[in-house]
Each structure stands twice: as C-alpha cells, then as structure tokens.
Amino acid sequence: MFTIEMAYARMREMQDQANRSRVHQSAVAGRRANKQSPARAKKR
C-alpha cells in the first residue's frame, strides 16, 4: 500500500536530488567557461 505520506517523502527526495544535480551542473558550467575564455583569447 502506497500512502500519501510515502508519496510526499518520495517527492521531497526527488526534489532534493534535482536541486543537487542543478547545483552541480551550474558549477561545472562555470568551470568550463573559466577555462575556455583564456583559450579563446589566446587564439585571437
């Protein structure tokens, strides 16, 4: 049997996981942007 409480707990777990993934992706994207900018400047 799947109760409302169990569904709510699962929803919270999924939201937490999505938030962690979003933070990780933005951190990686920031690092990539920092690494690429000097490389582009050198090519010009």
mmCIF file of C-alpha atoms in Angstrom:
data_model
loop_
_atom_site.group_PDB
_atom_site.id
_atom_site.type_symbol
_atom_site.label_atom_id
_atom_site.label_comp_id
_atom_site.label_asym_id
_atom_site.label_seq_id
_atom_site.Cartn_x
_atom_site.Cartn_y
_atom_site.Cartn_z
ATOM 1 C CA MET A 1 0.000 0.000 0.000
ATOM 2 C CA PHE A 2 1.313 3.431 -1.002
ATOM 3 C CA THR A 3 0.229 6.187 1.355
ATOM 4 C CA ILE A 4 0.114 9.941 0.867
ATOM 5 C CA GLU A 5 2.965 10.276 3.358
ATOM 6 C CA MET A 6 5.128 7.885 1.348
ATOM 7 C CA ALA A 7 4.353 9.744 -1.872
ATOM 8 C CA TYR A 8 5.215 13.069 -0.238
ATOM 9 C CA ALA A 9 8.508 11.699 1.120
ATOM 10 C CA ARG A 10 9.416 10.351 -2.327
ATOM 11 C CA MET A 11 8.555 13.683 -3.942
ATOM 12 C CA ARG A 12 10.845 15.506 -1.481
ATOM 13 C CA GLU A 13 13.683 13.049 -2.219
ATOM 14 C CA MET A 14 13.314 13.640 -5.941
ATOM 15 C CA GLN A 15 13.275 17.425 -5.475
ATOM 16 C CA ASP A 16 16.422 17.290 -3.350
ATOM 17 C CA GLN A 17 18.160 15.150 -5.966
ATOM 18 C CA ALA A 18 17.122 17.546 -8.744
ATOM 19 C CA ASN A 19 18.424 20.512 -6.767
ATOM 20 C CA ARG A 20 21.774 18.815 -6.157
ATOM 21 C CA SER A 21 22.052 17.962 -9.849
ATOM 22 C CA ARG A 22 21.230 21.558 -10.847
ATOM 23 C CA VAL A 23 23.885 22.979 -8.490
ATOM 24 C CA HIS A 24 26.471 20.508 -9.780
ATOM 25 C CA GLN A 25 25.711 21.332 -13.418
ATOM 26 C CA SER A 26 25.999 25.089 -12.865
ATOM 27 C CA ALA A 27 29.321 24.627 -11.032
ATOM 28 C CA VAL A 28 30.726 22.528 -13.877
ATOM 29 C CA ALA A 29 29.472 25.015 -16.473
ATOM 30 C CA GLY A 30 31.149 27.851 -14.570
ATOM 31 C CA ARG A 31 34.456 25.978 -14.519
ATOM 32 C CA ARG A 32 34.217 25.264 -18.243
ATOM 33 C CA ALA A 33 33.518 28.921 -19.026
ATOM 34 C CA ASN A 34 36.539 29.991 -16.989
ATOM 35 C CA LYS A 35 38.807 27.528 -18.778
ATOM 36 C CA GLN A 36 37.564 28.361 -22.265
ATOM 37 C CA SER A 37 37.744 32.137 -22.048
ATOM 38 C CA PRO A 38 41.561 32.387 -21.821
ATOM 39 C CA ALA A 39 41.947 29.783 -24.583
ATOM 40 C CA ARG A 40 39.733 31.816 -26.888
ATOM 41 C CA ALA A 41 41.651 34.977 -26.093
ATOM 42 C CA LYS A 42 44.947 33.270 -26.999
ATOM 43 C CA LYS A 43 43.615 32.097 -30.371
ATOM 44 C CA ARG A 44 42.740 35.648 -31.410
#
